[in-house]
Amino acid sequence: MKKIAFLLGLTVFIACQQNNDPINQTVPYEDTIILLGKADKNGFSQAPFNTWFQPNYETYQPNDSVIMQMKPLLKGVTIKAFMGTWCSDSQRETPHFYKILNAANFNLEHLTLIAVNDEKTTPQEFEKGLNITNVPTFIFYKNGQELNRIVEYPMESLEQDMLKILEKVPYKHAYAE
């Protein structure tokens, strides 16, 4: 009976481990490491990511008037963000994005951040079916429907592009046809 209970417990433990995607996992990349898979802001506090994240976060000054317009529009919005810690555009825009979300009091539980490799993929295929061609890509959803996305760099500014998307006014990202 003890063996059965032990095996049952072990099976449940293994099943739970397989369903929990690890966060902020690093893998070797060229002569450094990258984040790969699900990540969050805490992942950027470790080296070598902290050398670019913290300075870019601290020095960015969001447009407060745009943030105030954006705040009520963020209600019910979820965001999927794809970035590469190896990518200079991601290193610039991701800290700015976090600063904007923090200024807007956005609940970060509604943000899913995925770090991809240089082929824009993850072992878990989080990018599957989402047409991630360039990073960073910030995809905005409301009621499960994609509103729009910012791809690689904003057309005006991150705040202004986000406001256009949230207001549902015509907006084309850098690679839209």
Short mmCIF file of C-alpha atoms in Angstrom, two decimals:
data_model
loop_
_atom_site.label_atom_id
_atom_site.label_comp_id
_atom_site.label_asym_id
_atom_site.label_seq_id
_atom_site.Cartn_x
_atom_site.Cartn_y
_atom_site.Cartn_z
CA MET A 1 0.00 0.00 0.00
CA LYS A 2 2.86 2.38 0.82
CA LYS A 3 4.40 1.71 -2.59
CA ILE A 4 1.13 2.57 -4.34
CA ALA A 5 0.78 5.80 -2.36
CA PHE A 6 4.42 6.70 -3.10
CA LEU A 7 4.01 6.02 -6.83
CA LEU A 8 0.77 7.97 -6.95
CA GLY A 9 2.41 10.92 -5.17
CA LEU A 10 5.42 10.75 -7.49
CA THR A 11 3.16 10.69 -10.56
CA VAL A 12 1.22 13.74 -9.35
CA PHE A 13 4.49 15.57 -8.58
CA ILE A 14 5.91 14.85 -12.06
CA ALA A 15 2.65 15.86 -13.76
CA CYS A 16 2.59 19.15 -11.86
CA GLN A 17 6.20 19.84 -12.78
CA GLN A 18 5.48 19.26 -16.47
CA ASN A 19 2.52 21.67 -16.44
CA ASN A 20 4.45 24.48 -14.79
CA ASP A 21 6.42 26.35 -17.39
CA PRO A 22 9.58 27.64 -15.77
CA ILE A 23 10.05 31.41 -15.78
CA ASN A 24 13.26 33.31 -16.56
CA GLN A 25 15.18 30.31 -17.81
CA THR A 26 18.55 31.05 -19.37
CA VAL A 27 20.32 29.16 -22.12
CA PRO A 28 23.76 29.59 -23.71
CA TYR A 29 23.89 31.87 -26.75
CA GLU A 30 27.13 32.62 -28.60
CA ASP A 31 29.47 33.89 -25.85
CA THR A 32 26.74 34.79 -23.34
CA ILE A 33 23.29 33.64 -22.21
CA ILE A 34 19.73 34.58 -23.20
CA LEU A 35 16.35 34.24 -21.59
CA LEU A 36 14.20 31.68 -23.41
CA GLY A 37 10.51 30.98 -22.80
CA LYS A 38 8.24 32.68 -20.29
CA ALA A 39 9.86 35.57 -18.51
CA ASP A 40 8.97 38.52 -16.34
CA LYS A 41 10.55 41.74 -15.15
CA ASN A 42 12.46 39.87 -12.42
CA GLY A 43 14.41 38.03 -15.10
CA PHE A 44 16.00 41.28 -16.19
CA SER A 45 17.51 41.87 -12.75
CA GLN A 46 20.12 39.16 -13.36
CA ALA A 47 23.33 39.59 -15.34
CA PRO A 48 23.84 40.21 -18.20
CA PHE A 49 20.31 41.57 -18.72
CA ASN A 50 20.51 44.11 -15.90
CA THR A 51 23.26 45.98 -17.77
CA TRP A 52 20.76 47.21 -20.36
CA PHE A 53 17.34 46.80 -18.71
CA GLN A 54 17.79 48.95 -15.61
CA PRO A 55 19.46 51.95 -17.32
CA ASN A 56 16.89 51.94 -20.16
CA TYR A 57 14.04 51.66 -17.65
CA GLU A 58 15.31 54.41 -15.37
CA THR A 59 16.11 56.97 -18.07
CA TYR A 60 12.87 56.62 -20.05
CA GLN A 61 10.36 59.41 -19.43
CA PRO A 62 6.86 58.37 -20.54
CA ASN A 63 4.46 61.01 -21.81
CA ASP A 64 2.18 61.53 -18.80
CA SER A 65 -0.70 63.05 -20.75
CA VAL A 66 -0.82 60.04 -23.09
CA ILE A 67 -0.56 57.69 -20.10
CA MET A 68 -3.61 59.39 -18.52
CA GLN A 69 -5.62 58.90 -21.72
CA MET A 70 -4.50 55.28 -21.93
CA LYS A 71 -5.27 54.24 -18.33
CA PRO A 72 -9.04 53.71 -18.63
CA LEU A 73 -8.61 51.98 -22.00
CA LEU A 74 -6.35 49.32 -20.49
CA LYS A 75 -9.25 47.89 -18.46
CA GLY A 76 -9.91 44.33 -19.65
CA VAL A 77 -6.82 44.29 -21.91
CA THR A 78 -4.27 41.49 -21.93
CA ILE A 79 -0.90 41.71 -23.63
CA LYS A 80 1.48 39.14 -25.10
CA ALA A 81 4.96 40.48 -25.55
CA PHE A 82 7.66 38.68 -27.51
CA MET A 83 11.23 39.86 -27.18
CA GLY A 84 14.79 38.66 -27.51
CA THR A 85 17.38 39.47 -24.86
CA TRP A 86 19.95 39.26 -27.69
CA CYS A 87 18.12 41.94 -29.74
CA SER A 88 19.03 45.64 -29.48
CA ASP A 89 15.47 46.74 -30.35
CA SER A 90 14.11 44.54 -27.54
CA GLN A 91 16.76 45.84 -25.16
CA ARG A 92 15.59 49.39 -25.90
CA GLU A 93 11.80 48.93 -26.11
CA THR A 94 11.08 46.30 -23.43
CA PRO A 95 12.27 48.45 -20.49
CA HIS A 96 10.33 51.41 -21.94
CA PHE A 97 7.24 49.20 -22.27
CA TYR A 98 7.47 48.15 -18.62
CA LYS A 99 7.91 51.77 -17.54
CA ILE A 100 4.76 52.77 -19.47
CA LEU A 101 2.75 49.88 -18.02
CA ASN A 102 3.89 50.76 -14.50
CA ALA A 103 3.03 54.44 -15.01
CA ALA A 104 -0.44 53.37 -16.20
CA ASN A 105 -0.88 51.09 -13.15
CA PHE A 106 -1.39 48.14 -15.49
CA ASN A 107 -1.74 44.83 -13.65
CA LEU A 108 1.30 42.89 -14.85
CA GLU A 109 -0.60 39.63 -14.28
CA HIS A 110 -2.31 40.50 -17.58
CA LEU A 111 1.05 40.61 -19.40
CA THR A 112 2.61 37.45 -20.78
CA LEU A 113 6.24 38.01 -21.71
CA ILE A 114 7.94 35.47 -23.95
CA ALA A 115 11.67 35.57 -24.63
CA VAL A 116 12.56 34.02 -27.98
CA ASN A 117 15.79 32.90 -29.62
CA ASP A 118 17.20 34.52 -32.76
CA GLU A 119 14.88 32.39 -34.89
CA LYS A 120 11.92 33.94 -32.98
CA THR A 121 10.97 30.57 -31.48
CA THR A 122 10.73 28.88 -28.09
CA PRO A 123 10.99 25.19 -27.20
CA GLN A 124 7.37 25.36 -25.94
CA GLU A 125 6.20 26.98 -29.22
CA PHE A 126 4.55 29.91 -27.42
CA GLU A 127 4.87 31.84 -30.70
CA LYS A 128 3.00 29.24 -32.75
CA GLY A 129 0.27 30.73 -34.92
CA LEU A 130 1.06 34.32 -33.88
CA ASN A 131 3.24 35.34 -36.86
CA ILE A 132 6.15 36.65 -34.81
CA THR A 133 8.56 37.93 -37.47
CA ASN A 134 10.42 40.67 -35.59
CA VAL A 135 11.04 41.51 -31.97
CA PRO A 136 9.92 43.05 -29.86
CA THR A 137 6.27 42.41 -30.72
CA PHE A 138 3.61 43.67 -28.32
CA ILE A 139 0.16 42.18 -29.03
CA PHE A 140 -2.91 43.74 -27.40
CA TYR A 141 -6.07 41.69 -26.77
CA LYS A 142 -9.53 42.52 -25.53
CA ASN A 143 -12.15 39.82 -24.94
CA GLY A 144 -9.73 37.31 -26.47
CA GLN A 145 -9.52 39.19 -29.78
CA GLU A 146 -6.35 40.82 -31.04
CA LEU A 147 -6.75 44.59 -31.23
CA ASN A 148 -3.43 45.20 -32.96
CA ARG A 149 0.30 44.98 -32.35
CA ILE A 150 3.48 47.02 -32.25
CA VAL A 151 6.27 45.27 -34.14
CA GLU A 152 9.99 45.97 -33.59
CA TYR A 153 9.67 49.73 -33.06
CA PRO A 154 6.86 52.25 -32.59
CA MET A 155 5.69 54.44 -35.44
CA GLU A 156 5.41 57.55 -33.22
CA SER A 157 6.20 56.56 -29.64
CA LEU A 158 5.31 53.50 -27.60
CA GLU A 159 2.72 55.43 -25.62
CA GLN A 160 1.16 57.07 -28.69
CA ASP A 161 1.08 53.78 -30.63
CA MET A 162 -0.45 51.99 -27.64
CA LEU A 163 -3.09 54.72 -27.31
CA LYS A 164 -4.03 54.39 -30.99
CA ILE A 165 -4.39 50.63 -30.62
CA LEU A 166 -6.46 50.94 -27.44
CA GLU A 167 -8.67 53.63 -29.00
CA LYS A 168 -9.14 51.32 -32.00
CA VAL A 169 -8.16 54.04 -34.46
CA PRO A 170 -6.39 53.02 -37.68
CA TYR A 171 -2.86 51.92 -36.89
CA LYS A 172 -0.29 50.06 -38.95
CA HIS A 173 2.83 48.65 -37.37
CA ALA A 174 6.21 48.87 -39.08
CA TYR A 175 5.69 45.68 -41.12
CA ALA A 176 1.96 45.93 -41.89
CA GLU A 177 1.00 45.84 -45.56
#
